[in-house]
Each structure stands twice: as structure tokens, then as C-alpha cells.
Amino acid sequence: MKKAINFKANTPFEPAGDQPTAIKELSESILKGNRYQTLEGVTGSGKTYTMAKVIENVKMPTIIMTHNKTLAAQLYSEFREFFPNNHIEYFVSYYDYYQPESYIPSKDQYIEKDADVNPKLEQMRLSATASVVSREDTIVVASVSCIYTAGDPSDYISLGYELRKGCNIDRKEILTKLVDMQYERNDMDLQPGRFRVKGETIDVIPGYYNNVIRIEMFGDEIEKITEIDKITREPVDNLDYIFIYPAKQFVIRSDKIKRATKAIK
């Protein structure tokens, strides 16, 4: 029997006015399999609260899509308050600035593409992707940028890497796998999506994470896995197991690359 997803809205008040009817009818309609429902309401009528109670009732992974980053940020903050015990993620365009390439015929002028990526937003997108493929108690608040492809989910999952305490594995294999997942080695400046190596110790910060994952080897055995606070450098937790997802969303398995290369040739 499939375990129910635990969504519990944390609110100090009960539905009032038209909200109880709206919550009941929307929840029942979704559970019946109806694909389209519309909730009407003026500003300040409690639509966000109503939808939080609907999510609590239907207990399904949810994406909330809005038309711009400003409203998405507001909803992200509100849903984090409503569901403090669930994974609330934020998925918007990671560009602070984007200039597409263009050509002005009258001036015979070519303008190159230019873009400025916000690393924090990129990290939040990766966190959302990792939560969607690994947890069901996930709510993603997104802008319309989510309609564009973020790569093949099956590739993203299959390229992930499982590490267990006590597992026998060659250190070189771990480093090769991290590189395959587009992690960058940098022994000086450790940031999300990078790793460093000092002797038999490998430190890595997953692209969607803030803390350091320290893997300590003893020969060809993983002796210890520790989560370490990036700022204080203090241990946060001792782990028996961790699954690391790729550092980028756009990842492709090597067999697909080989097939594509052959087809192109």
C-alpha cells in the first residue's frame, strides 16, 4: 500500500466566509480527476490560504506557477510559512540579465548574446529539481520559465551517485564520477557544484546544497561521511548514506552522446 504524502498546513486560523466551500469543491474536483478548476477572488480574499488547504486535502506534489519573479518570491515565502515541514522550492529564471543575439540590417551590426547568471537562483533551481525527483512532499513555486525544458529527468537521476559508509570503492572512481556529473575541482574556493581533495578526504558541495559533504577514505573504503557547516566548519550530522545529484540540470548520459555523435557524423 502506497504511503500517503504528509501535507499539513500550519495556520493559526480556520477557513471563513466562502473559503470552506471553495476548499471542499476544489479538493473534491481534483480527487475526481478533473484537470481544470478556477478559483476566483479579489486581492486579499485569502486565495493563497485556500490553495494551501486544498494541497493539504489532496496530498499531491504541487507546482504553483505565476507570471513573474516578484509574485513567485511572495508566494514562495507564504507557502514556506504554511508548510514548514515540507519541501518548498523556488524555480525561476536564473538570469539577472539576458541579451539575445541579434542583427541590425540597417547598420550591418551583429550583437552577441550576453547573459549574467545569478548563482543563488541557479542553486535554488537545482534544489527544486532534486526535490522533485527524490521526494513527494514537494511544492514548487515557479515563474513561467518552468515551461522550458530542464533536461531529461531519467538522465538526471541515472547520473546521480550513491555513497555509503563502509562501501569499498576506489577514490579515483569517486572523483571521476563527480567530474562526469559536471562538478568542478577547486581546492582553494569550495562553492556549490565544486569539490576539493586533500589526501584521502574529499569535500563536495552538491549544486543544490549549502553545507559541505566530507567523504573520508581509508584505503579503498569509505570510512566516514559527514555533513559540515560551510560557515562554522563544525560537523552537522554523521551520515551512513548520501545520494548526490548532478551539479547541473542539463546533463546527458555518455551512451546518448555517443549515439548522437555517430548520427551527426
PDB file of C-alpha atoms in Angstrom:
ATOM      1  CA  MET A   1       0.000   0.000   0.000  1.00  0.00           C
ATOM      2  CA  LYS A   2       1.396   3.400  -1.010  1.00  0.00           C
ATOM      3  CA  LYS A   3       2.249   5.673   1.879  1.00  0.00           C
ATOM      4  CA  ALA A   4       0.209   8.878   1.972  1.00  0.00           C
ATOM      5  CA  ILE A   5       2.060  12.124   1.389  1.00  0.00           C
ATOM      6  CA  ASN A   6       2.038  14.211   4.531  1.00  0.00           C
ATOM      7  CA  PHE A   7       0.993  17.791   3.790  1.00  0.00           C
ATOM      8  CA  LYS A   8      -0.175  19.702   6.851  1.00  0.00           C
ATOM      9  CA  ALA A   9      -0.886  23.418   6.577  1.00  0.00           C
ATOM     10  CA  ASN A  10       0.389  25.315   9.600  1.00  0.00           C
ATOM     11  CA  THR A  11      -2.176  28.097  10.137  1.00  0.00           C
ATOM     12  CA  PRO A  12      -3.435  29.767  13.330  1.00  0.00           C
ATOM     13  CA  PHE A  13      -6.910  30.334  11.882  1.00  0.00           C
ATOM     14  CA  GLU A  14      -9.755  28.362  10.307  1.00  0.00           C
ATOM     15  CA  PRO A  15     -11.356  28.886   6.869  1.00  0.00           C
ATOM     16  CA  ALA A  16     -14.080  31.531   6.877  1.00  0.00           C
ATOM     17  CA  GLY A  17     -16.622  33.091   4.524  1.00  0.00           C
ATOM     18  CA  ASP A  18     -16.649  31.355   1.142  1.00  0.00           C
ATOM     19  CA  GLN A  19     -13.353  29.580   1.823  1.00  0.00           C
ATOM     20  CA  PRO A  20     -14.761  26.323   3.299  1.00  0.00           C
ATOM     21  CA  THR A  21     -16.988  25.802   0.227  1.00  0.00           C
ATOM     22  CA  ALA A  22     -14.160  26.650  -2.187  1.00  0.00           C
ATOM     23  CA  ILE A  23     -11.712  24.318  -0.422  1.00  0.00           C
ATOM     24  CA  LYS A  24     -14.216  21.452  -0.373  1.00  0.00           C
ATOM     25  CA  GLU A  25     -15.306  21.790  -4.001  1.00  0.00           C
ATOM     26  CA  LEU A  26     -11.799  22.281  -5.394  1.00  0.00           C
ATOM     27  CA  SER A  27     -10.432  19.312  -3.417  1.00  0.00           C
ATOM     28  CA  GLU A  28     -13.258  17.003  -4.481  1.00  0.00           C
ATOM     29  CA  SER A  29     -12.939  18.056  -8.118  1.00  0.00           C
ATOM     30  CA  ILE A  30      -9.187  17.348  -8.182  1.00  0.00           C
ATOM     31  CA  LEU A  31      -9.597  13.970  -6.479  1.00  0.00           C
ATOM     32  CA  LYS A  32     -12.233  13.045  -9.085  1.00  0.00           C
ATOM     33  CA  GLY A  33      -9.618  13.599 -11.774  1.00  0.00           C
ATOM     34  CA  ASN A  34     -10.902  16.862 -13.232  1.00  0.00           C
ATOM     35  CA  ARG A  35      -7.964  18.682 -14.809  1.00  0.00           C
ATOM     36  CA  TYR A  36      -9.227  22.249 -14.743  1.00  0.00           C
ATOM     37  CA  GLN A  37     -10.670  24.272 -11.867  1.00  0.00           C
ATOM     38  CA  THR A  38     -10.832  28.024 -11.376  1.00  0.00           C
ATOM     39  CA  LEU A  39     -10.781  29.878  -8.076  1.00  0.00           C
ATOM     40  CA  GLU A  40     -11.948  33.470  -8.316  1.00  0.00           C
ATOM     41  CA  GLY A  41     -11.221  36.079  -5.679  1.00  0.00           C
ATOM     42  CA  VAL A  42     -10.249  39.697  -5.189  1.00  0.00           C
ATOM     43  CA  THR A  43      -6.939  40.810  -3.698  1.00  0.00           C
ATOM     44  CA  GLY A  44      -6.793  39.955  -0.005  1.00  0.00           C
ATOM     45  CA  SER A  45      -9.563  37.355  -0.097  1.00  0.00           C
ATOM     46  CA  GLY A  46      -7.277  34.512   1.024  1.00  0.00           C
ATOM     47  CA  LYS A  47      -6.691  32.655  -2.244  1.00  0.00           C
ATOM     48  CA  THR A  48      -3.200  31.516  -1.193  1.00  0.00           C
ATOM     49  CA  TYR A  49      -4.537  30.203   2.102  1.00  0.00           C
ATOM     50  CA  THR A  50      -7.379  28.453   0.272  1.00  0.00           C
ATOM     51  CA  MET A  51      -4.924  26.721  -2.064  1.00  0.00           C
ATOM     52  CA  ALA A  52      -2.760  25.690   0.900  1.00  0.00           C
ATOM     53  CA  LYS A  53      -5.785  23.931   2.420  1.00  0.00           C
ATOM     54  CA  VAL A  54      -6.535  22.285  -0.941  1.00  0.00           C
ATOM     55  CA  ILE A  55      -2.957  20.927  -1.085  1.00  0.00           C
ATOM     56  CA  GLU A  56      -3.395  19.649   2.468  1.00  0.00           C
ATOM     57  CA  ASN A  57      -6.558  17.812   1.399  1.00  0.00           C
ATOM     58  CA  VAL A  58      -5.440  16.282  -1.910  1.00  0.00           C
ATOM     59  CA  LYS A  59      -1.898  15.448  -0.688  1.00  0.00           C
ATOM     60  CA  MET A  60      -0.201  15.620  -4.087  1.00  0.00           C
ATOM     61  CA  PRO A  61       3.122  17.102  -5.186  1.00  0.00           C
ATOM     62  CA  THR A  62       2.245  20.566  -6.446  1.00  0.00           C
ATOM     63  CA  ILE A  63       3.618  23.203  -8.784  1.00  0.00           C
ATOM     64  CA  ILE A  64       2.392  26.775  -8.381  1.00  0.00           C
ATOM     65  CA  MET A  65       3.146  28.817 -11.485  1.00  0.00           C
ATOM     66  CA  THR A  66       2.947  32.579 -11.749  1.00  0.00           C
ATOM     67  CA  HIS A  67       3.891  35.138 -14.364  1.00  0.00           C
ATOM     68  CA  ASN A  68       6.855  36.927 -12.779  1.00  0.00           C
ATOM     69  CA  LYS A  69       9.657  36.566 -10.232  1.00  0.00           C
ATOM     70  CA  THR A  70       8.227  39.142  -7.831  1.00  0.00           C
ATOM     71  CA  LEU A  71       4.944  37.318  -7.291  1.00  0.00           C
ATOM     72  CA  ALA A  72       6.746  33.957  -7.275  1.00  0.00           C
ATOM     73  CA  ALA A  73       9.013  35.190  -4.451  1.00  0.00           C
ATOM     74  CA  GLN A  74       5.988  36.369  -2.459  1.00  0.00           C
ATOM     75  CA  LEU A  75       4.178  33.042  -2.873  1.00  0.00           C
ATOM     76  CA  TYR A  76       7.366  31.109  -2.056  1.00  0.00           C
ATOM     77  CA  SER A  77       7.631  32.978   1.250  1.00  0.00           C
ATOM     78  CA  GLU A  78       3.958  32.396   2.088  1.00  0.00           C
ATOM     79  CA  PHE A  79       3.985  28.673   1.281  1.00  0.00           C
ATOM     80  CA  ARG A  80       7.136  28.172   3.355  1.00  0.00           C
ATOM     81  CA  GLU A  81       5.190  29.557   6.314  1.00  0.00           C
ATOM     82  CA  PHE A  82       2.162  27.374   5.552  1.00  0.00           C
ATOM     83  CA  PHE A  83       4.207  24.154   5.145  1.00  0.00           C
ATOM     84  CA  PRO A  84       7.306  24.369   7.392  1.00  0.00           C
ATOM     85  CA  ASN A  85       7.715  20.575   7.479  1.00  0.00           C
ATOM     86  CA  ASN A  86       7.630  20.012   3.719  1.00  0.00           C
ATOM     87  CA  HIS A  87       9.978  20.860   0.865  1.00  0.00           C
ATOM     88  CA  ILE A  88       9.007  24.220  -0.610  1.00  0.00           C
ATOM     89  CA  GLU A  89      11.159  25.046  -3.637  1.00  0.00           C
ATOM     90  CA  TYR A  90      11.687  28.070  -5.887  1.00  0.00           C
ATOM     91  CA  PHE A  91      12.178  27.709  -9.639  1.00  0.00           C
ATOM     92  CA  VAL A  92      12.579  30.885 -11.699  1.00  0.00           C
ATOM     93  CA  SER A  93      14.898  32.056 -14.460  1.00  0.00           C
ATOM     94  CA  TYR A  94      18.461  32.259 -13.172  1.00  0.00           C
ATOM     95  CA  TYR A  95      19.350  35.201 -15.399  1.00  0.00           C
ATOM     96  CA  ASP A  96      19.782  38.615 -13.799  1.00  0.00           C
ATOM     97  CA  TYR A  97      20.358  39.961 -17.291  1.00  0.00           C
ATOM     98  CA  TYR A  98      19.861  38.414 -20.722  1.00  0.00           C
ATOM     99  CA  GLN A  99      20.565  39.944 -24.130  1.00  0.00           C
ATOM    100  CA  PRO A 100      19.753  37.612 -27.036  1.00  0.00           C
ATOM    101  CA  GLU A 101      21.940  37.690 -30.110  1.00  0.00           C
ATOM    102  CA  SER A 102      20.590  39.973 -32.811  1.00  0.00           C
ATOM    103  CA  TYR A 103      21.385  41.604 -36.122  1.00  0.00           C
ATOM    104  CA  ILE A 104      20.516  45.161 -37.218  1.00  0.00           C
ATOM    105  CA  PRO A 105      20.404  45.150 -41.052  1.00  0.00           C
ATOM    106  CA  SER A 106      20.373  48.950 -41.414  1.00  0.00           C
ATOM    107  CA  LYS A 107      23.715  49.198 -39.608  1.00  0.00           C
ATOM    108  CA  ASP A 108      25.061  45.786 -40.646  1.00  0.00           C
ATOM    109  CA  GLN A 109      25.634  45.302 -36.915  1.00  0.00           C
ATOM    110  CA  TYR A 110      25.749  41.962 -35.107  1.00  0.00           C
ATOM    111  CA  ILE A 111      25.117  41.993 -31.341  1.00  0.00           C
ATOM    112  CA  GLU A 112      26.433  38.989 -29.437  1.00  0.00           C
ATOM    113  CA  LYS A 113      24.396  37.159 -26.845  1.00  0.00           C
ATOM    114  CA  ASP A 114      25.175  38.302 -23.311  1.00  0.00           C
ATOM    115  CA  ALA A 115      23.887  36.955 -20.009  1.00  0.00           C
ATOM    116  CA  ASP A 116      24.537  37.231 -16.297  1.00  0.00           C
ATOM    117  CA  VAL A 117      23.600  34.145 -14.263  1.00  0.00           C
ATOM    118  CA  ASN A 118      22.615  34.507 -10.612  1.00  0.00           C
ATOM    119  CA  PRO A 119      24.345  31.593  -8.779  1.00  0.00           C
ATOM    120  CA  LYS A 120      21.853  31.624  -5.885  1.00  0.00           C
ATOM    121  CA  LEU A 121      18.883  31.260  -8.237  1.00  0.00           C
ATOM    122  CA  GLU A 122      20.715  28.504 -10.112  1.00  0.00           C
ATOM    123  CA  GLN A 123      21.253  26.696  -6.794  1.00  0.00           C
ATOM    124  CA  MET A 124      17.540  27.038  -5.937  1.00  0.00           C
ATOM    125  CA  ARG A 125      16.572  25.613  -9.339  1.00  0.00           C
ATOM    126  CA  LEU A 126      18.840  22.621  -8.720  1.00  0.00           C
ATOM    127  CA  SER A 127      17.335  22.182  -5.248  1.00  0.00           C
ATOM    128  CA  ALA A 128      13.851  22.156  -6.784  1.00  0.00           C
ATOM    129  CA  THR A 129      14.913  19.572  -9.372  1.00  0.00           C
ATOM    130  CA  ALA A 130      16.499  17.325  -6.737  1.00  0.00           C
ATOM    131  CA  SER A 131      13.400  17.527  -4.507  1.00  0.00           C
ATOM    132  CA  VAL A 132      11.011  16.737  -7.369  1.00  0.00           C
ATOM    133  CA  VAL A 133      12.872  13.554  -8.336  1.00  0.00           C
ATOM    134  CA  SER A 134      13.549  12.374  -4.770  1.00  0.00           C
ATOM    135  CA  ARG A 135      10.574  13.440  -2.588  1.00  0.00           C
ATOM    136  CA  GLU A 136       6.812  13.512  -2.964  1.00  0.00           C
ATOM    137  CA  ASP A 137       6.104  16.079  -0.235  1.00  0.00           C
ATOM    138  CA  THR A 138       7.297  18.864  -2.536  1.00  0.00           C
ATOM    139  CA  ILE A 139       5.696  22.157  -3.536  1.00  0.00           C
ATOM    140  CA  VAL A 140       7.455  24.134  -6.258  1.00  0.00           C
ATOM    141  CA  VAL A 141       6.685  27.816  -6.733  1.00  0.00           C
ATOM    142  CA  ALA A 142       7.762  28.777 -10.239  1.00  0.00           C
ATOM    143  CA  SER A 143       7.630  31.520 -12.813  1.00  0.00           C
ATOM    144  CA  VAL A 144       6.711  30.734 -16.421  1.00  0.00           C
ATOM    145  CA  SER A 145      10.371  29.797 -17.033  1.00  0.00           C
ATOM    146  CA  CYS A 146       9.444  26.322 -15.778  1.00  0.00           C
ATOM    147  CA  ILE A 147       7.718  25.563 -19.087  1.00  0.00           C
ATOM    148  CA  TYR A 148      11.124  25.335 -20.777  1.00  0.00           C
ATOM    149  CA  THR A 149      12.991  22.066 -20.677  1.00  0.00           C
ATOM    150  CA  ALA A 150      15.412  21.407 -17.847  1.00  0.00           C
ATOM    151  CA  GLY A 151      16.843  18.220 -19.294  1.00  0.00           C
ATOM    152  CA  ASP A 152      15.689  14.613 -19.190  1.00  0.00           C
ATOM    153  CA  PRO A 153      14.671  13.545 -15.637  1.00  0.00           C
ATOM    154  CA  SER A 154      15.807   9.969 -16.303  1.00  0.00           C
ATOM    155  CA  ASP A 155      19.309  11.216 -17.189  1.00  0.00           C
ATOM    156  CA  TYR A 156      19.405  13.461 -14.133  1.00  0.00           C
ATOM    157  CA  ILE A 157      18.518  10.539 -11.853  1.00  0.00           C
ATOM    158  CA  SER A 158      20.692   7.896 -13.529  1.00  0.00           C
ATOM    159  CA  LEU A 159      23.764  10.162 -13.426  1.00  0.00           C
ATOM    160  CA  GLY A 160      23.368  10.631  -9.682  1.00  0.00           C
ATOM    161  CA  TYR A 161      25.808   8.872  -7.394  1.00  0.00           C
ATOM    162  CA  GLU A 162      25.186   6.848  -4.242  1.00  0.00           C
ATOM    163  CA  LEU A 163      27.775   6.762  -1.474  1.00  0.00           C
ATOM    164  CA  ARG A 164      27.560   4.550   1.613  1.00  0.00           C
ATOM    165  CA  LYS A 165      29.689   4.364   4.727  1.00  0.00           C
ATOM    166  CA  GLY A 166      31.772   1.185   4.700  1.00  0.00           C
ATOM    167  CA  CYS A 167      31.486   0.776   0.922  1.00  0.00           C
ATOM    168  CA  ASN A 168      34.595  -0.433  -0.907  1.00  0.00           C
ATOM    169  CA  ILE A 169      35.372   1.892  -3.784  1.00  0.00           C
ATOM    170  CA  ASP A 170      38.453   3.382  -5.397  1.00  0.00           C
ATOM    171  CA  ARG A 171      38.974   7.091  -4.666  1.00  0.00           C
ATOM    172  CA  LYS A 172      39.679   7.756  -8.326  1.00  0.00           C
ATOM    173  CA  GLU A 173      36.259   6.336  -9.244  1.00  0.00           C
ATOM    174  CA  ILE A 174      34.539   8.839  -6.925  1.00  0.00           C
ATOM    175  CA  LEU A 175      36.472  11.747  -8.457  1.00  0.00           C
ATOM    176  CA  THR A 176      35.730  10.563 -11.999  1.00  0.00           C
ATOM    177  CA  LYS A 177      32.034  10.271 -11.195  1.00  0.00           C
ATOM    178  CA  LEU A 178      31.928  13.783  -9.740  1.00  0.00           C
ATOM    179  CA  VAL A 179      33.515  15.153 -12.922  1.00  0.00           C
ATOM    180  CA  ASP A 180      31.005  13.187 -15.037  1.00  0.00           C
ATOM    181  CA  MET A 181      28.242  14.901 -13.044  1.00  0.00           C
ATOM    182  CA  GLN A 182      29.798  18.260 -14.006  1.00  0.00           C
ATOM    183  CA  TYR A 183      31.311  19.004 -10.623  1.00  0.00           C
ATOM    184  CA  GLU A 184      34.401  21.184 -10.861  1.00  0.00           C
ATOM    185  CA  ARG A 185      37.530  20.508  -8.838  1.00  0.00           C
ATOM    186  CA  ASN A 186      38.732  23.580  -6.958  1.00  0.00           C
ATOM    187  CA  ASP A 187      40.986  23.014  -3.965  1.00  0.00           C
ATOM    188  CA  MET A 188      41.012  26.708  -2.990  1.00  0.00           C
ATOM    189  CA  ASP A 189      37.442  28.018  -3.228  1.00  0.00           C
ATOM    190  CA  LEU A 190      34.748  25.477  -2.402  1.00  0.00           C
ATOM    191  CA  GLN A 191      31.312  26.506  -3.683  1.00  0.00           C
ATOM    192  CA  PRO A 192      28.123  24.627  -4.669  1.00  0.00           C
ATOM    193  CA  GLY A 193      28.928  22.431  -7.667  1.00  0.00           C
ATOM    194  CA  ARG A 194      32.607  22.083  -6.720  1.00  0.00           C
ATOM    195  CA  PHE A 195      34.792  19.583  -4.859  1.00  0.00           C
ATOM    196  CA  ARG A 196      38.280  19.516  -3.387  1.00  0.00           C
ATOM    197  CA  VAL A 197      40.681  16.728  -2.475  1.00  0.00           C
ATOM    198  CA  LYS A 198      43.174  16.614   0.380  1.00  0.00           C
ATOM    199  CA  GLY A 199      44.838  13.260   0.778  1.00  0.00           C
ATOM    200  CA  GLU A 200      42.127  10.683   1.451  1.00  0.00           C
ATOM    201  CA  THR A 201      39.474  13.326   2.181  1.00  0.00           C
ATOM    202  CA  ILE A 202      37.036  14.538  -0.463  1.00  0.00           C
ATOM    203  CA  ASP A 203      34.902  17.601   0.232  1.00  0.00           C
ATOM    204  CA  VAL A 204      31.980  18.314  -2.089  1.00  0.00           C
ATOM    205  CA  ILE A 205      29.109  20.778  -2.019  1.00  0.00           C
ATOM    206  CA  PRO A 206      26.212  19.460  -4.122  1.00  0.00           C
ATOM    207  CA  GLY A 207      24.934  22.068  -6.581  1.00  0.00           C
ATOM    208  CA  TYR A 208      21.639  22.318  -4.714  1.00  0.00           C
ATOM    209  CA  TYR A 209      23.142  22.402  -1.205  1.00  0.00           C
ATOM    210  CA  ASN A 210      24.791  24.836   1.203  1.00  0.00           C
ATOM    211  CA  ASN A 211      26.800  22.600   3.515  1.00  0.00           C
ATOM    212  CA  VAL A 212      29.888  20.535   2.751  1.00  0.00           C
ATOM    213  CA  ILE A 213      29.709  16.762   2.412  1.00  0.00           C
ATOM    214  CA  ARG A 214      33.024  15.303   3.617  1.00  0.00           C
ATOM    215  CA  ILE A 215      33.958  11.802   2.455  1.00  0.00           C
ATOM    216  CA  GLU A 216      36.853  10.294   4.387  1.00  0.00           C
ATOM    217  CA  MET A 217      38.565   7.274   2.874  1.00  0.00           C
ATOM    218  CA  PHE A 218      40.704   4.561   4.442  1.00  0.00           C
ATOM    219  CA  GLY A 219      42.366   2.901   1.510  1.00  0.00           C
ATOM    220  CA  ASP A 220      39.542   1.814  -0.786  1.00  0.00           C
ATOM    221  CA  GLU A 221      36.865   2.050   1.911  1.00  0.00           C
ATOM    222  CA  ILE A 222      34.574   4.956   2.740  1.00  0.00           C
ATOM    223  CA  GLU A 223      35.329   5.270   6.429  1.00  0.00           C
ATOM    224  CA  LYS A 224      33.128   8.274   7.247  1.00  0.00           C
ATOM    225  CA  ILE A 225      30.587  10.631   5.637  1.00  0.00           C
ATOM    226  CA  THR A 226      29.977  13.911   7.445  1.00  0.00           C
ATOM    227  CA  GLU A 227      27.844  16.956   6.734  1.00  0.00           C
ATOM    228  CA  ILE A 228      29.791  20.073   7.753  1.00  0.00           C
ATOM    229  CA  ASP A 229      28.511  23.618   8.155  1.00  0.00           C
ATOM    230  CA  LYS A 230      30.165  25.669   5.417  1.00  0.00           C
ATOM    231  CA  ILE A 231      30.482  28.772   7.601  1.00  0.00           C
ATOM    232  CA  THR A 232      31.405  27.441  11.044  1.00  0.00           C
ATOM    233  CA  ARG A 233      33.207  24.317   9.745  1.00  0.00           C
ATOM    234  CA  GLU A 234      31.512  22.389  12.553  1.00  0.00           C
ATOM    235  CA  PRO A 235      30.014  18.886  11.960  1.00  0.00           C
ATOM    236  CA  VAL A 236      26.237  18.950  11.481  1.00  0.00           C
ATOM    237  CA  ASP A 237      25.492  15.253  11.032  1.00  0.00           C
ATOM    238  CA  ASN A 238      27.189  11.894  10.542  1.00  0.00           C
ATOM    239  CA  LEU A 239      25.707  10.122   7.543  1.00  0.00           C
ATOM    240  CA  ASP A 240      25.542   6.452   6.661  1.00  0.00           C
ATOM    241  CA  TYR A 241      24.371   7.212   3.132  1.00  0.00           C
ATOM    242  CA  ILE A 242      24.073  10.080   0.679  1.00  0.00           C
ATOM    243  CA  PHE A 243      22.857  10.347  -2.908  1.00  0.00           C
ATOM    244  CA  ILE A 244      24.480  13.151  -4.875  1.00  0.00           C
ATOM    245  CA  TYR A 245      22.676  14.539  -7.919  1.00  0.00           C
ATOM    246  CA  PRO A 246      24.456  16.238 -10.856  1.00  0.00           C
ATOM    247  CA  ALA A 247      25.797  19.773 -10.456  1.00  0.00           C
ATOM    248  CA  LYS A 248      23.841  20.974 -13.500  1.00  0.00           C
ATOM    249  CA  GLN A 249      20.345  20.378 -14.816  1.00  0.00           C
ATOM    250  CA  PHE A 250      21.473  19.854 -18.380  1.00  0.00           C
ATOM    251  CA  VAL A 251      23.255  16.528 -18.187  1.00  0.00           C
ATOM    252  CA  ILE A 252      23.312  13.715 -20.744  1.00  0.00           C
ATOM    253  CA  ARG A 253      24.432  10.103 -20.345  1.00  0.00           C
ATOM    254  CA  SER A 254      27.570   9.122 -22.252  1.00  0.00           C
ATOM    255  CA  ASP A 255      25.707   6.493 -24.292  1.00  0.00           C
ATOM    256  CA  LYS A 256      23.335   9.168 -25.609  1.00  0.00           C
ATOM    257  CA  ILE A 257      26.259  11.403 -26.516  1.00  0.00           C
ATOM    258  CA  LYS A 258      27.914   8.543 -28.427  1.00  0.00           C
ATOM    259  CA  ARG A 259      24.685   7.790 -30.329  1.00  0.00           C
ATOM    260  CA  ALA A 260      24.199  11.461 -31.161  1.00  0.00           C
ATOM    261  CA  THR A 261      27.802  11.855 -32.301  1.00  0.00           C
ATOM    262  CA  LYS A 262      27.504   8.814 -34.556  1.00  0.00           C
ATOM    263  CA  ALA A 263      24.243  10.070 -36.043  1.00  0.00           C
ATOM    264  CA  ILE A 264      25.725  13.513 -36.708  1.00  0.00           C
ATOM    265  CA  LYS A 265      28.761  12.028 -38.423  1.00  0.00           C
TER     266      LYS A 265
END
